[in-house]
Tab-separated table of C-alpha atoms in Angstrom:
chain	number	residue	atom	x	y	z
A	242	MET	CA	282.460	-34.720	-62.032
A	243	HIS	CA	278.620	-34.341	-61.637
A	244	LYS	CA	277.190	-35.518	-58.542
A	245	GLN	CA	274.663	-37.233	-60.555
A	246	ILE	CA	277.278	-39.410	-62.422
A	247	GLU	CA	279.383	-39.934	-59.637
A	248	ALA	CA	276.495	-41.837	-57.751
A	249	LEU	CA	275.972	-43.638	-60.804
A	250	PHE	CA	279.562	-44.938	-60.522
A	251	GLU	CA	279.079	-45.812	-56.725
A	252	ASP	CA	275.761	-47.555	-57.241
A	253	ALA	CA	277.704	-49.670	-59.876
A	254	GLU	CA	279.585	-51.328	-57.572
A	255	SER	CA	277.226	-53.147	-56.019
A	256	ARG	CA	274.551	-53.862	-59.221
A	257	TYR	CA	274.353	-52.899	-63.118
A	258	LEU	CA	273.046	-49.569	-63.805
A	259	MET	CA	269.301	-49.230	-64.705
A	260	PRO	CA	268.295	-48.083	-68.324
A	261	GLU	CA	267.631	-44.498	-67.065
A	262	GLU	CA	270.887	-44.335	-65.226
A	263	LEU	CA	272.701	-45.473	-68.574
A	264	ASN	CA	270.822	-42.838	-70.354
A	265	VAL	CA	272.110	-40.070	-67.751
A	266	LEU	CA	275.531	-41.398	-68.038
A	267	SER	CA	274.998	-41.446	-72.095
A	268	GLN	CA	274.027	-37.862	-72.281
A	269	TYR	CA	276.842	-36.600	-70.484
A	270	VAL	CA	279.560	-38.657	-72.440
A	271	ASP	CA	277.634	-37.586	-75.620
A	272	SER	CA	277.970	-33.936	-74.509
A	273	VAL	CA	281.943	-34.129	-73.608
A	274	PRO	CA	283.125	-33.044	-77.208
A	275	SER	CA	280.982	-29.877	-77.123
A	276	ARG	CA	281.820	-29.243	-73.744
A	277	LEU	CA	285.660	-29.844	-74.499
A	278	ASP	CA	285.235	-27.329	-77.783
A	279	VAL	CA	283.529	-24.624	-75.293
A	280	TYR	CA	286.493	-25.296	-72.708
A	281	ARG	CA	289.334	-24.689	-75.276
A	282	THR	CA	287.474	-21.732	-76.822
A	283	LEU	CA	287.501	-19.882	-73.709
A	284	ARG	CA	291.141	-20.952	-72.804
A	285	ASP	CA	292.476	-19.888	-76.077
A	286	HIS	CA	290.311	-16.518	-76.349
A	287	GLU	CA	289.800	-15.153	-72.630
A	288	ILE	CA	292.186	-12.139	-73.449
A	289	GLN	CA	289.901	-11.662	-76.797
A	290	ILE	CA	286.763	-11.856	-74.500
A	291	MET	CA	287.707	-10.071	-71.481
A	292	GLN	CA	289.683	-7.148	-73.115
A	293	PRO	CA	286.381	-5.249	-74.258
A	294	ILE	CA	284.942	-5.669	-71.155
A	295	ALA	CA	288.026	-3.974	-69.277
A	296	ASP	CA	288.122	-1.067	-71.783
A	297	GLN	CA	284.479	-0.938	-71.439
A	298	LEU	CA	284.791	-0.850	-67.555
A	299	GLN	CA	287.503	2.122	-67.547
A	300	ARG	CA	285.007	4.143	-69.624
A	301	GLU	CA	281.682	3.343	-67.550
A	302	PHE	CA	283.949	3.928	-64.238
A	303	PRO	CA	286.151	6.872	-65.051
A	304	GLN	CA	286.326	7.878	-61.317
A	305	VAL	CA	287.510	4.393	-60.037
A	306	PRO	CA	291.234	3.757	-59.526
A	307	VAL	CA	292.570	1.515	-61.910
A	308	ASP	CA	293.733	-1.118	-59.110
A	309	LYS	CA	290.363	-1.405	-57.991
A	310	LEU	CA	289.177	-2.308	-61.751
A	311	GLU	CA	291.761	-4.650	-62.144
A	312	ARG	CA	290.889	-6.629	-59.050
A	313	SER	CA	287.500	-6.973	-60.528
A	314	ILE	CA	288.821	-8.147	-63.767
A	315	LYS	CA	290.988	-10.720	-62.265
A	316	ASN	CA	288.041	-11.889	-59.847
A	317	GLY	CA	286.108	-12.001	-63.381
A	318	LEU	CA	288.694	-14.031	-65.104
A	319	LEU	CA	288.722	-16.627	-61.997
A	320	ALA	CA	285.308	-16.724	-62.099
A	321	LEU	CA	285.229	-17.389	-66.021
A	322	ARG	CA	287.842	-20.108	-65.371
A	323	TYR	CA	285.613	-21.650	-62.618
A	324	CYS	CA	282.554	-21.391	-64.989
A	325	ALA	CA	284.423	-22.943	-67.723
A	326	MET	CA	285.716	-26.200	-65.464
A	327	ALA	CA	282.189	-26.439	-64.068
A	328	MET	CA	280.729	-26.761	-67.647
A	329	LEU	CA	283.375	-29.256	-68.301
A	330	LEU	CA	282.325	-30.967	-65.459
A	331	ASN	CA	278.520	-30.518	-65.907
A	332	ASP	CA	278.979	-29.523	-62.199
A	333	GLU	CA	277.078	-26.494	-61.038
A	334	SER	CA	277.859	-27.272	-57.440
A	335	PHE	CA	281.462	-27.110	-58.175
A	336	LEU	CA	280.989	-23.400	-59.240
A	337	GLN	CA	279.110	-22.593	-56.310
A	338	ASP	CA	281.441	-24.438	-53.963
A	339	ARG	CA	284.643	-22.219	-55.542
A	340	VAL	CA	282.992	-18.809	-55.926
A	341	ARG	CA	280.274	-18.310	-53.143
A	342	GLY	CA	283.264	-17.788	-50.505
A	343	TRP	CA	285.360	-15.263	-52.232
A	344	LEU	CA	283.035	-13.259	-54.834
A	345	ASP	CA	280.747	-11.850	-52.180
A	346	GLN	CA	283.531	-11.353	-49.882
A	347	THR	CA	285.751	-9.222	-52.246
A	348	SER	CA	282.988	-7.401	-53.681
A	349	LYS	CA	282.038	-6.139	-50.037
A	350	VAL	CA	285.744	-5.184	-48.909
A	351	TYR	CA	286.729	-3.694	-52.057
A	352	ASP	CA	283.358	-1.876	-52.797
A	353	THR	CA	283.458	-3.306	-56.226
A	354	HIS	CA	279.585	-4.390	-56.571
A	355	ALA	CA	279.085	-1.973	-59.295
A	356	ILE	CA	281.722	-2.814	-61.238
A	357	ASP	CA	281.534	-6.592	-60.736
A	358	THR	CA	277.740	-6.637	-61.669
A	359	SER	CA	278.803	-4.622	-64.872
A	360	LEU	CA	281.625	-6.966	-65.770
A	361	TYR	CA	279.217	-10.087	-65.493
A	362	ARG	CA	276.598	-8.602	-67.491
A	363	GLN	CA	278.924	-7.700	-70.139
A	364	LEU	CA	280.710	-11.070	-70.041
A	365	SER	CA	277.446	-12.758	-70.774
A	366	GLN	CA	276.868	-10.355	-73.677
A	367	GLN	CA	280.466	-11.194	-74.933
A	368	LEU	CA	280.050	-15.027	-74.696
A	369	ASP	CA	277.023	-14.480	-76.743
A	370	GLN	CA	278.794	-12.501	-79.399
A	371	ARG	CA	281.938	-14.865	-79.547
A	372	LEU	CA	280.098	-18.354	-79.120
A	373	PRO	CA	277.679	-20.487	-81.237
A	374	PRO	CA	274.514	-20.519	-79.638
A	375	GLN	CA	275.039	-24.167	-78.947
A	376	GLN	CA	278.192	-23.495	-77.095
A	377	ALA	CA	277.022	-20.381	-75.312
A	378	ALA	CA	273.964	-22.472	-74.129
A	379	LEU	CA	276.386	-24.610	-72.295
A	380	ILE	CA	278.276	-21.705	-70.265
A	381	GLN	CA	275.855	-18.998	-69.920
A	382	PRO	CA	273.681	-20.889	-67.134
A	383	LEU	CA	277.109	-20.844	-65.292
A	384	ILE	CA	277.572	-17.094	-65.855
A	385	LYS	CA	273.926	-16.759	-64.663
A	386	VAL	CA	275.171	-18.578	-61.157
A	387	VAL	CA	277.670	-16.295	-60.603
A	388	GLN	CA	275.599	-13.063	-61.429
A	389	ASP	CA	273.123	-14.446	-59.138
A	390	LEU	CA	275.508	-15.169	-56.074
A	391	LEU	CA	276.808	-11.459	-56.807
A	392	ALA	CA	273.213	-10.476	-56.641
A	393	GLN	CA	272.848	-11.906	-53.082
A	394	SER	CA	275.649	-10.523	-51.627
C-alpha cells in the first residue's frame, strides 16, 4: 500500500486522523475501483498488448537472435505486471524497489538496451491505444518510471 496511507494507519493508532489525512485516504479509496479495472484489463489482455510489440521488435531487430528478443519480452511482461501492482497499490516506490535491481543488470548483461528501450516505448503506445484515457493515465506514469530507470542504466 502507498507509504502515505501506511503512515496514516500507523498514526491512527495514537490519535484520530486529521481532516486532510482523511482526504488522502478518501481519495485513495475512491480511486480503487478504477485501479482494479485497469489491473484486470492488463491481466486479462497482456498477450494482446504484448504480441504486437513482439512482432514489431522482430521486424525492428531482424539480426538479433530470437532468444535475446524473448528475454526482453519476458522482462517487459514482468515489468508490466510490476507496474500494474504498483498502480493498484498507488505506490511508485513498490515499482522502483522491484525493477531497479534487475532491469539495468539484465539490459547490460544481455546487451538488450536498444531492444528494451523500443519495447517500453511501444508498450506506452499500446496502452494509450488500448485503454481509455482515464485508465491510461493511471498506468502511464509507472511505465515512465521504468523507461527512466532504463535510461539511467
